[in-house]
mmCIF file of C-alpha atoms in Angstrom:
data_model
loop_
_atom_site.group_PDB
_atom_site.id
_atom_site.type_symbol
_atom_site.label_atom_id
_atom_site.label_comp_id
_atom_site.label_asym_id
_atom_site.label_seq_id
_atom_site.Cartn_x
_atom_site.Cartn_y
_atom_site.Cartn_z
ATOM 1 C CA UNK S 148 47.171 -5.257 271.879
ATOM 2 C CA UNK S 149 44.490 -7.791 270.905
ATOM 3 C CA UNK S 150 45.041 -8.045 267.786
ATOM 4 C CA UNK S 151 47.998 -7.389 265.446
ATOM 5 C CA UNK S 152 48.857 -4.614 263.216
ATOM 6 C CA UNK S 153 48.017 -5.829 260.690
ATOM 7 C CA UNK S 154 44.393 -5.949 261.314
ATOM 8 C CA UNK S 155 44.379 -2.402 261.220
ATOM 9 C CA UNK S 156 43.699 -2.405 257.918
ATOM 10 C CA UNK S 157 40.938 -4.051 258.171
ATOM 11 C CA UNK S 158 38.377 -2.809 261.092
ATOM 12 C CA UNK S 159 34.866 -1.099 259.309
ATOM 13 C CA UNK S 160 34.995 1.614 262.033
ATOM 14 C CA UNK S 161 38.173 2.657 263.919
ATOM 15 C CA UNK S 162 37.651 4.514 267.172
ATOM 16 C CA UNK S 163 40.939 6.421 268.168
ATOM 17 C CA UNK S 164 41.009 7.800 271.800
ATOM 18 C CA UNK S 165 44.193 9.978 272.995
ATOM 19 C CA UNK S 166 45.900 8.768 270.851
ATOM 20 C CA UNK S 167 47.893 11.013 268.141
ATOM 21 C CA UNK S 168 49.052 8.165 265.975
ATOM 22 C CA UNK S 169 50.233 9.492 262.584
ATOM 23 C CA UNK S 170 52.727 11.318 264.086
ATOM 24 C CA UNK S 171 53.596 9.404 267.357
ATOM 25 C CA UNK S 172 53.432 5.856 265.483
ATOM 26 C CA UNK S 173 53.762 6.953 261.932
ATOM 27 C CA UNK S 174 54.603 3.363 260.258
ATOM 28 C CA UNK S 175 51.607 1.952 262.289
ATOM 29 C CA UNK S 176 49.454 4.864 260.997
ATOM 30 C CA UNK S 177 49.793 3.833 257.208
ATOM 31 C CA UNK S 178 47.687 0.820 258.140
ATOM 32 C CA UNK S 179 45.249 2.910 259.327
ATOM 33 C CA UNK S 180 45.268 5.102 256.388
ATOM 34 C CA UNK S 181 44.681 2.089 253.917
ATOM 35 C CA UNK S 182 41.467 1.221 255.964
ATOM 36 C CA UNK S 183 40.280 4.474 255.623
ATOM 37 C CA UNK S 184 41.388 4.402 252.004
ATOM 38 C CA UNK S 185 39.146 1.375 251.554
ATOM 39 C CA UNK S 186 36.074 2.884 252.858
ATOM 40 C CA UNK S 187 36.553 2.330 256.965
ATOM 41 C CA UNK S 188 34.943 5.029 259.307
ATOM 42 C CA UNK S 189 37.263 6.703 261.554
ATOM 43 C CA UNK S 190 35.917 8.653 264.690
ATOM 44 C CA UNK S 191 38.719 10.600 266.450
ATOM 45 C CA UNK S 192 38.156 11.755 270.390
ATOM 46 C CA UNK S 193 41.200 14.283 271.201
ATOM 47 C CA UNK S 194 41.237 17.925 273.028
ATOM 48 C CA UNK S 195 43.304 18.901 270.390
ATOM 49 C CA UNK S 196 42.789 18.735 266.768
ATOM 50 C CA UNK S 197 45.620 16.862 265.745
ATOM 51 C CA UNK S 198 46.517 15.491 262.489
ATOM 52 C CA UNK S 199 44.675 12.278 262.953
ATOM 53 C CA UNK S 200 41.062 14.329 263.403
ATOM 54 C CA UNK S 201 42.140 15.948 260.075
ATOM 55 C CA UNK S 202 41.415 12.480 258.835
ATOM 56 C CA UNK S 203 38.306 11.886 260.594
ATOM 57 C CA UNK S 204 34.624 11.627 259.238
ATOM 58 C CA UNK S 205 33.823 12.126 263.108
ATOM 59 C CA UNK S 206 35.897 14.749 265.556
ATOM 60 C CA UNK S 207 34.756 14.350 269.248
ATOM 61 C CA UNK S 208 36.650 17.584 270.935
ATOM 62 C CA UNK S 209 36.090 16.401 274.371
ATOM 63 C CA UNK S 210 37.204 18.031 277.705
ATOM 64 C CA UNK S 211 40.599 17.363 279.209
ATOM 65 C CA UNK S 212 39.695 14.347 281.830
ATOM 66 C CA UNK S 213 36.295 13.648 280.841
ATOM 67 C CA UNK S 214 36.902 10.812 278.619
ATOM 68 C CA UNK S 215 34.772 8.121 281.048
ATOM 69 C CA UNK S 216 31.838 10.339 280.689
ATOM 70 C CA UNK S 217 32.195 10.562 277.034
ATOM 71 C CA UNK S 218 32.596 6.836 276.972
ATOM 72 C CA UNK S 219 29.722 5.820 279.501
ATOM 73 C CA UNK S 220 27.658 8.112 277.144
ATOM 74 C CA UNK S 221 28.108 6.160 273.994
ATOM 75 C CA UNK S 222 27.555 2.398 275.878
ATOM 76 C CA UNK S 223 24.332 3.992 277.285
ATOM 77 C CA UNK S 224 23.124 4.528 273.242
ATOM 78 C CA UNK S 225 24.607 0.997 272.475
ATOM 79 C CA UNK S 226 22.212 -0.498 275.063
ATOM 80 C CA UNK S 227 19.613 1.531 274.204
ATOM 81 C CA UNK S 228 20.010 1.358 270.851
ATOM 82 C CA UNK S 229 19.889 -2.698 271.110
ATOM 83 C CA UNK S 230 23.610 -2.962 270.075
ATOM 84 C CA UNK S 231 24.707 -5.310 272.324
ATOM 85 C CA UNK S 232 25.902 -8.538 271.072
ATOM 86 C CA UNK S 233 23.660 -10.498 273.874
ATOM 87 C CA UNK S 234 25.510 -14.190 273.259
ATOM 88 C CA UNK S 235 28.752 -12.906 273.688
ATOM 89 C CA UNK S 236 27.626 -10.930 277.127
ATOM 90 C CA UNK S 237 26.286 -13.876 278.038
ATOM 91 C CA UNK S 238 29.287 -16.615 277.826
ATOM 92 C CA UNK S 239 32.027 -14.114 277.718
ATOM 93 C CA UNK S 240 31.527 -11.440 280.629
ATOM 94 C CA UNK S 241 30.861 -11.512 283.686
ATOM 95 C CA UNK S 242 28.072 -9.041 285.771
ATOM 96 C CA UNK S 243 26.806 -7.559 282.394
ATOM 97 C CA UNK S 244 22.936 -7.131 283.888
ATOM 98 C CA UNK S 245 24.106 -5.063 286.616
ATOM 99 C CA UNK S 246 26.139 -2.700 283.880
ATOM 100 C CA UNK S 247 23.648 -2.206 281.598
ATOM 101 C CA UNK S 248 21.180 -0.883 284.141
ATOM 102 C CA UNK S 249 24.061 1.357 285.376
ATOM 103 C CA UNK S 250 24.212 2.901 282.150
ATOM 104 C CA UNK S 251 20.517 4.026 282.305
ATOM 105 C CA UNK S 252 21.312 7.566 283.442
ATOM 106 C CA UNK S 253 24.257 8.609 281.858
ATOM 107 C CA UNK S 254 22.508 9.412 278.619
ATOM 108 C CA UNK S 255 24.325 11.527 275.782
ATOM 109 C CA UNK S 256 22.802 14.882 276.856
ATOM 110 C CA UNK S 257 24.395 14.102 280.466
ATOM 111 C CA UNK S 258 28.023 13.394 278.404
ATOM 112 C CA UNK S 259 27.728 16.676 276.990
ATOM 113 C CA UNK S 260 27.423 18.693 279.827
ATOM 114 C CA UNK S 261 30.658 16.645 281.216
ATOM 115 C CA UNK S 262 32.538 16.221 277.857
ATOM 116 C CA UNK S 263 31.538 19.143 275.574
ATOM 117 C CA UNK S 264 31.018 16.646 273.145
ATOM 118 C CA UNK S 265 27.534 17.666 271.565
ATOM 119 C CA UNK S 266 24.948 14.642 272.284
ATOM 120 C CA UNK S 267 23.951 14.134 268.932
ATOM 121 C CA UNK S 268 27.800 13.316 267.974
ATOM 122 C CA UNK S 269 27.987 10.942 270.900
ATOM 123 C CA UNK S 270 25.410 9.299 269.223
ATOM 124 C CA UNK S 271 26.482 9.074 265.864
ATOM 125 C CA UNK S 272 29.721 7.565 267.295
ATOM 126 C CA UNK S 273 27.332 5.262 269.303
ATOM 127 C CA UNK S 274 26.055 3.849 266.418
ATOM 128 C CA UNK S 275 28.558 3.282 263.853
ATOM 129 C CA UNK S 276 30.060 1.349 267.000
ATOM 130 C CA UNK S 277 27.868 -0.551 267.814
ATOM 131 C CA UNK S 278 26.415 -1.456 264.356
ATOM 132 C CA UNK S 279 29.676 -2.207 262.568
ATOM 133 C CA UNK S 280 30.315 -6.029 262.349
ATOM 134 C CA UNK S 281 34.284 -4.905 262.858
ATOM 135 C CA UNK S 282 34.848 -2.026 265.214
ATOM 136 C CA UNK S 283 38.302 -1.343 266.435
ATOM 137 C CA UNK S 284 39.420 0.377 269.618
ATOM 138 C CA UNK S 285 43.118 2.242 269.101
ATOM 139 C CA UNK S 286 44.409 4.713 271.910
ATOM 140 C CA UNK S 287 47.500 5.551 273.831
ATOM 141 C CA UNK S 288 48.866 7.636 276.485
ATOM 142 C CA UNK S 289 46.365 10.548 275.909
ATOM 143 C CA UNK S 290 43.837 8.343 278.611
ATOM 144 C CA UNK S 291 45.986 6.270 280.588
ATOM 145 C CA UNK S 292 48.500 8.906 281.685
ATOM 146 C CA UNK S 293 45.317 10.224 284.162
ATOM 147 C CA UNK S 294 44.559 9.712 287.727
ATOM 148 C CA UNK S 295 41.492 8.062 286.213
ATOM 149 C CA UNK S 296 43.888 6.442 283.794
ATOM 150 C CA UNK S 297 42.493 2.601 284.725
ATOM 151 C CA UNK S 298 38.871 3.515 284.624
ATOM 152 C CA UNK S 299 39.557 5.143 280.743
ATOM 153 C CA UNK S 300 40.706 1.769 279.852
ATOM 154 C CA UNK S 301 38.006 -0.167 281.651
ATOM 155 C CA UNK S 302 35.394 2.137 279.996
ATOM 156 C CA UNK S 303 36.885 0.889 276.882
ATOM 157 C CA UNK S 304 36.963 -2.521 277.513
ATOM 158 C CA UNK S 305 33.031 -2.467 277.939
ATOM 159 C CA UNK S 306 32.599 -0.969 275.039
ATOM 160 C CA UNK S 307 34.084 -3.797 273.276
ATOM 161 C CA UNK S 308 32.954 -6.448 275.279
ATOM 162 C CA UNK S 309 29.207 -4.904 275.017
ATOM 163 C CA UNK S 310 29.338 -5.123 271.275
ATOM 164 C CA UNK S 311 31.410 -8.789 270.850
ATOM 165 C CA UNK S 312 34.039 -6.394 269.006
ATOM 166 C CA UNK S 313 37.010 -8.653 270.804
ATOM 167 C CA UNK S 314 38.700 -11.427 269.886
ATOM 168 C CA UNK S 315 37.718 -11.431 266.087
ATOM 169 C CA UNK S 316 39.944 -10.175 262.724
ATOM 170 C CA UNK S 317 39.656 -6.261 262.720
ATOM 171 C CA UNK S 318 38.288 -5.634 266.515
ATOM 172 C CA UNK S 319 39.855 -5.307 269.321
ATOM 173 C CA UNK S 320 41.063 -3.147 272.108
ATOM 174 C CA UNK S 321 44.713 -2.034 271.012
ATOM 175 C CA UNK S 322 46.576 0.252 273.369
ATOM 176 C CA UNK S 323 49.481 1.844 270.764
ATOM 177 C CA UNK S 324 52.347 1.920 273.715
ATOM 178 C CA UNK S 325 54.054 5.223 274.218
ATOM 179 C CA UNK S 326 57.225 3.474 275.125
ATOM 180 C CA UNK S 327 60.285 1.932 273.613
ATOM 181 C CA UNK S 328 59.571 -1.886 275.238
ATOM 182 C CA UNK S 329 56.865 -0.937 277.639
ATOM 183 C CA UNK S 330 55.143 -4.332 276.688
ATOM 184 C CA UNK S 331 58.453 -6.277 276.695
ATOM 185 C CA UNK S 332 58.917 -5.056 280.526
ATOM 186 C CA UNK S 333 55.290 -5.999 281.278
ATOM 187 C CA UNK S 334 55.758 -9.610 279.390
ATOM 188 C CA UNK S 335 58.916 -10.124 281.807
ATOM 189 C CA UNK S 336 57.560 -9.513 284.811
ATOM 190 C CA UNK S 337 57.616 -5.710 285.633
ATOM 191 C CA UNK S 338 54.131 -5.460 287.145
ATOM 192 C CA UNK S 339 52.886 -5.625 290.958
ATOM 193 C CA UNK S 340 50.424 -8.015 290.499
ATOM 194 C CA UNK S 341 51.840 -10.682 287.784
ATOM 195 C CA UNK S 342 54.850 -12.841 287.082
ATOM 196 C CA UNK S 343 56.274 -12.824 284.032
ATOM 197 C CA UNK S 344 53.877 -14.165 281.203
ATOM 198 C CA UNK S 345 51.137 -12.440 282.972
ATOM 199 C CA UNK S 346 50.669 -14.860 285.750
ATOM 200 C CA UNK S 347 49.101 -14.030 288.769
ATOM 201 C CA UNK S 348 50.496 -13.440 291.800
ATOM 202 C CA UNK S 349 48.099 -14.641 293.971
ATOM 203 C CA UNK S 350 47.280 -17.726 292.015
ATOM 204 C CA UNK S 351 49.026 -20.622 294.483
ATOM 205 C CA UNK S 352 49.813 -22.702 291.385
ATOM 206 C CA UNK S 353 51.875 -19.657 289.939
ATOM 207 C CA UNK S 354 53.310 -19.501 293.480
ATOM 208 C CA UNK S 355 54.552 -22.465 293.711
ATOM 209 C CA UNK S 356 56.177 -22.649 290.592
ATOM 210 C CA UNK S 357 58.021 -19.073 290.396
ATOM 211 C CA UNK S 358 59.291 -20.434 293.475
ATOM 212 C CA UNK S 359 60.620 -23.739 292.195
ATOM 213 C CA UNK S 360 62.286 -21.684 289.372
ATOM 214 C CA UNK S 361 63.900 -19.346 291.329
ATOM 215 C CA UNK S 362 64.910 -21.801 293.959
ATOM 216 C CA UNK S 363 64.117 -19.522 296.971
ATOM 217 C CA UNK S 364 61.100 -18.054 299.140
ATOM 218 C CA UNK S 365 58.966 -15.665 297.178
ATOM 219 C CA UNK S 366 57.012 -12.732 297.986
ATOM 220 C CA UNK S 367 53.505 -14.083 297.619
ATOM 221 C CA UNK S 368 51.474 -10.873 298.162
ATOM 222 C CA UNK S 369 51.001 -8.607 294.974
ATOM 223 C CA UNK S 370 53.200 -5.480 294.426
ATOM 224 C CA UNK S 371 52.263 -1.979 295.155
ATOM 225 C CA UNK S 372 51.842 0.055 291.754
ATOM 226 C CA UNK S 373 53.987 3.470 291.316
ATOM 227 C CA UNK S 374 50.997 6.027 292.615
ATOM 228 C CA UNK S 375 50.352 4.150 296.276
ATOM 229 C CA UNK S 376 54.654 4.173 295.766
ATOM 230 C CA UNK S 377 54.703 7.875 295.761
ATOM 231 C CA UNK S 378 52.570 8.184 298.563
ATOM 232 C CA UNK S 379 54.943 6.410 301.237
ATOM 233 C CA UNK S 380 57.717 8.122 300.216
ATOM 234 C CA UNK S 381 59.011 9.218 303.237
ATOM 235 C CA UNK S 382 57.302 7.132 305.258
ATOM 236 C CA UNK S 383 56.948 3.476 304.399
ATOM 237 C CA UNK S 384 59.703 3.747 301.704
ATOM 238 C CA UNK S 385 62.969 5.313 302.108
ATOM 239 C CA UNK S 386 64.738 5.038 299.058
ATOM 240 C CA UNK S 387 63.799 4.250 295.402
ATOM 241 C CA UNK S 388 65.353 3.026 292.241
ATOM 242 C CA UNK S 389 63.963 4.305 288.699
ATOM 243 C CA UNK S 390 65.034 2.515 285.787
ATOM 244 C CA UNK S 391 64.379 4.841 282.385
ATOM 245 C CA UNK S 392 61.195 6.607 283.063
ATOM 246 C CA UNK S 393 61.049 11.070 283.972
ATOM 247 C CA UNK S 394 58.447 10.331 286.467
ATOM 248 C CA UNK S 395 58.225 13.752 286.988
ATOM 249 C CA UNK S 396 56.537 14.114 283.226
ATOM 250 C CA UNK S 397 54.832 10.773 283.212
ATOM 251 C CA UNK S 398 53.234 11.247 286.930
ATOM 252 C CA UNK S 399 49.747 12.978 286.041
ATOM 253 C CA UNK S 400 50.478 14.803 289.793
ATOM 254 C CA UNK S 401 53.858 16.646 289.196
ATOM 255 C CA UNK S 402 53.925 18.920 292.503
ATOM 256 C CA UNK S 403 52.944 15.583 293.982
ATOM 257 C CA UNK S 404 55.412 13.311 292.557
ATOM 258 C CA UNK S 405 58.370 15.959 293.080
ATOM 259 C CA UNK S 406 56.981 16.110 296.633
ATOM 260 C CA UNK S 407 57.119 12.416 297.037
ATOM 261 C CA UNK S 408 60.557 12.219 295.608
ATOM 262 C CA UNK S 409 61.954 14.994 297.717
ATOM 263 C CA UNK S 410 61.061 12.767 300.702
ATOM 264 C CA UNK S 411 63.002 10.395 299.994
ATOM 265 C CA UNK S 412 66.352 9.516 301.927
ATOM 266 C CA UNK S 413 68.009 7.689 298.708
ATOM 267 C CA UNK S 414 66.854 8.182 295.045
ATOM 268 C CA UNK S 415 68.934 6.335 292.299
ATOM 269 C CA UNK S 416 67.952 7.022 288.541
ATOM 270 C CA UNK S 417 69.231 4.576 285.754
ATOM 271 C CA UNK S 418 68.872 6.472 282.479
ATOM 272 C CA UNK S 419 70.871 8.264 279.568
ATOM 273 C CA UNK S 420 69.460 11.708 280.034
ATOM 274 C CA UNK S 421 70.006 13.748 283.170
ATOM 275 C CA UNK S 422 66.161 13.942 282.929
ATOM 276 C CA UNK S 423 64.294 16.506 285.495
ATOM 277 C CA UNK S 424 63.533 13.574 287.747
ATOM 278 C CA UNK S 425 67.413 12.710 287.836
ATOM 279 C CA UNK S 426 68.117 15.766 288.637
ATOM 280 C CA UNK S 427 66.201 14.849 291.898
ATOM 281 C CA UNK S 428 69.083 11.885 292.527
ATOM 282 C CA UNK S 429 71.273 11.335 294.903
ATOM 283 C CA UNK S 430 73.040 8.981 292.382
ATOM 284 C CA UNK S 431 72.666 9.014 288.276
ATOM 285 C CA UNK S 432 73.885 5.714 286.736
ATOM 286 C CA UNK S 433 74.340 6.071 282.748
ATOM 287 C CA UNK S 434 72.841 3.551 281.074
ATOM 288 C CA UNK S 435 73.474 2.416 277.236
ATOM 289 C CA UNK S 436 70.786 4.214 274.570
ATOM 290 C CA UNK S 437 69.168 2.314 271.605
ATOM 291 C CA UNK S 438 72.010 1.785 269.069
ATOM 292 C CA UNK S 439 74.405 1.258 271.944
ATOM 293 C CA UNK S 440 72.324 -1.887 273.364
ATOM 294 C CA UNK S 441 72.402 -5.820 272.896
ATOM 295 C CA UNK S 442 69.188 -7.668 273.294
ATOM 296 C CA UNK S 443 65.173 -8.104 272.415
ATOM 297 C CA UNK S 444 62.458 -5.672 272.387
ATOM 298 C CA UNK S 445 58.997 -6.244 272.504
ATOM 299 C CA UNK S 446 56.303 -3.991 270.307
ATOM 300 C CA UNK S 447 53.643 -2.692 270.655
ATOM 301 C CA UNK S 448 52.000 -6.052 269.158
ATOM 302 C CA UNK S 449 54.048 -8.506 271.261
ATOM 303 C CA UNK S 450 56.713 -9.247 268.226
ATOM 304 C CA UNK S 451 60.183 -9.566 270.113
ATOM 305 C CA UNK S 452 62.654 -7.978 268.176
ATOM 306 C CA UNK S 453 66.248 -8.516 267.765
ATOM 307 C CA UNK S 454 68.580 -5.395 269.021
ATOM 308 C CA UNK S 455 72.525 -5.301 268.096
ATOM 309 C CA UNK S 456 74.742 -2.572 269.327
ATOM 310 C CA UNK S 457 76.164 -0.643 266.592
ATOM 311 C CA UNK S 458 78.036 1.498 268.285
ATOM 312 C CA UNK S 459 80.031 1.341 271.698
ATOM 313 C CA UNK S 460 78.800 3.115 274.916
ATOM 314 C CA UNK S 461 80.495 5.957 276.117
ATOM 315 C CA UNK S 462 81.828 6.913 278.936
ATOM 316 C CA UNK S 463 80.838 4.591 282.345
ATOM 317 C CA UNK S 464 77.499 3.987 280.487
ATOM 318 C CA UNK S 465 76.423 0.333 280.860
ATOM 319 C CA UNK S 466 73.101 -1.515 280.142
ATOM 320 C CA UNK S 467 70.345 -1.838 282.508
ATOM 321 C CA UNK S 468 70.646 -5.264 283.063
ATOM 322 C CA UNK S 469 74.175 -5.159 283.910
ATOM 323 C CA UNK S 470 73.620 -2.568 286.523
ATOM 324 C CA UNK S 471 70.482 -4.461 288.334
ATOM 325 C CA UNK S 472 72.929 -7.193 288.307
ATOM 326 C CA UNK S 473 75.493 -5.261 289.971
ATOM 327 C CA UNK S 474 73.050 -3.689 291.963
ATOM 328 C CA UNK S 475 71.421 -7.008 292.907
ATOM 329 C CA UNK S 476 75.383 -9.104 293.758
ATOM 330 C CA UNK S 477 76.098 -5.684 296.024
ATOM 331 C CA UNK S 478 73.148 -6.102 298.161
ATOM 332 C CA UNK S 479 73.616 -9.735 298.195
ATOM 333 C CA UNK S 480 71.187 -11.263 296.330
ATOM 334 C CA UNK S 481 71.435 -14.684 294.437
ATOM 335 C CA UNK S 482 70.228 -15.517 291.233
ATOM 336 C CA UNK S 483 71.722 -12.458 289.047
ATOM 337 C CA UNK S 484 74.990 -13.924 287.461
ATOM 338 C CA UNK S 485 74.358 -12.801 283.852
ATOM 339 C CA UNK S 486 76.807 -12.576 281.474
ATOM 340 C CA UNK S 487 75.336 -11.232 278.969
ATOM 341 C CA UNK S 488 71.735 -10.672 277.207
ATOM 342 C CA UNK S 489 71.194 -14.061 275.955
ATOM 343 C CA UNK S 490 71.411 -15.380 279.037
ATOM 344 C CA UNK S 491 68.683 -13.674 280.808
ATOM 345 C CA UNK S 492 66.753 -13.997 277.481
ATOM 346 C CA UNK S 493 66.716 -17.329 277.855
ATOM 347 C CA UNK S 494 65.560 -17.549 281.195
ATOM 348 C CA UNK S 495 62.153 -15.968 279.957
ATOM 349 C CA UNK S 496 62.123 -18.127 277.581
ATOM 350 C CA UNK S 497 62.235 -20.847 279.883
#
């Protein structure tokens, strides 16, 4: 997120986009209900009518999948419309004149045909936009779990960065994570094209650091994300490790993913449900749940979070980062002697 939680309560017009937050992020919701309380807008775009567009003085019931044409509609009205917030394009973005003459032809009637999303509401949502001094941005899994999942966010991001609505008390782009420490795994390092803190990978400077730290050789060429993953399974890759995710559900291509995964000579899931994609294993390891865990979790607003175990695991269950140790000291690899949570805790810290 941009901005915290708190500053929920205090955007003029909140635009929520797949995102079904009252009842998927309930105690995050109440902020949002105390803006609208005190007089904020709130323009909802969802296939469904969930709870949330219940709430809404604007419902946008657009299309399955056609959520870049519904946002390319409402920047072309913002730069029609004169909306822009020209100093901030100017010292903030880059490539901004070649954008806005992009826009030109995807006008609201041309969203409509795409979205279903009648013109004159993509205009009204245009507006209040673009001519709030504190428009918000809130979504969730409803865009990003797409094969056009980057380009939803992207489209978002220039809406925000077209109107200056970034970077300021009650603005912002603020993905609500679908995820129990989604953001603490991408703060530590679980991406293919950062180090942990969000450092490049191809940055030299970064490179030479991580590998001062790590006291070793390190791969210096960014990672391969999960999709181009699934698509050399079988050929390229041979075996594959998943760590607490059903990729079958999450994958937006299940017959493809399950395809993929079949291919596979070796498939090890870590995870405490004998989900349908470890069902697919050659080998389930049984990892601790919530209560049964030591550690820190990150939230959806970057606050790391203190986690004690309340109860004890049962069975062979262990926690994940005792079995990528174990995992790691099998194969041979240095630089995995944990002992317990704080330890590797205070490596990121470091």
């Amino acid at each position: 997120m941009s901005n915290p939680l708190v500053d929920m309560e205090k955007p003029d017009v909140i635009f929520c986009i797949g995102t079904n937050m009252t009842e998927c992020h309930p105690v995050a919701a109440t902020r949002l209900k105390k803006a609208i309380a005190g007089g904020a807008k709130l323009i909802v775009a969802d296939p469904r009518r969930i709870g949330l567009a219940e709430m809404s003085d604007l419902y946008l019931p657009l299309r399955v999948g056609s959520d870049v044409a519904l946002l390319l509609g409402m920047a072309h009205v913002i730069a029609r419309e004169g909306l822009i917030d020209r100093d901030f394009i100017e010292n903030r973005t880059t490539e901004s004149d070649a954008f806005l003459e992009h826009l030109v032809e995807f006008t609201p009637t041309w969203a409509e045909e795409i979205s279903g999303v009648p013109a004159k509401d993509i205009e009204t949502a245009a507006k209040w936009y673009g001519e709030s001094a504190k428009s918000a941005i809130y979504y969730t899994l409803g865009i990003t779990e797409h094969i056009c999942g980057v380009d939803n966010v992207q489209s978002l991001c220039n809406l925000a960065l077209m109107t200056g609505n970034i970077g300021r008390e009650g603005t912002g782009i603020n993905p609500m994570r679908g995820q129990n420490n989604i953001q603490g795994a991408g703060d530590s390092g679980a991406l293919p094209n950062n180090y942990p803190g969000f450092q490049p990978v191809i940055d030299p400077a970064n490179q030479a650091k991580f590998k001062e730290l790590y006291g070793r050789e390190i791969d210096i060429d960014k990672g391969i994300t999960k999709v181009t993953a699934l698509d050399l399974c079988g050929d390229e890759i041979r075996a594959m490790l998943i760590d607490g995710e059903n990729t079958l559900l999450s994958d937006p291509d299940r017959v493809h993913c399950e395809h993929a995964l079949r291919s596979l000579d070796h498939l090890v899931v870590i995870d405490i449900f004998l989900t349908d994609t470890a069902e697919l294993a050659d080998v389930v390891l049984p990892a601790t749940a919530f209560g049964e865990t030591d550690g820190v979790c990150s939230n959806t607003e970057r606050r790391v979070q203190r986690l004690r175990a309340a109860v004890s695991p049962p069975g062979e269950a262990q926690p994940d980062w005792w079995i990528i140790s174990q995992l790691a000291k099998r194969l041979g690899l240095a630089g995995f002697d944990f002992g317990e949570p704080k330890e590797i805790f205070n490596e990121l810290c470091s």
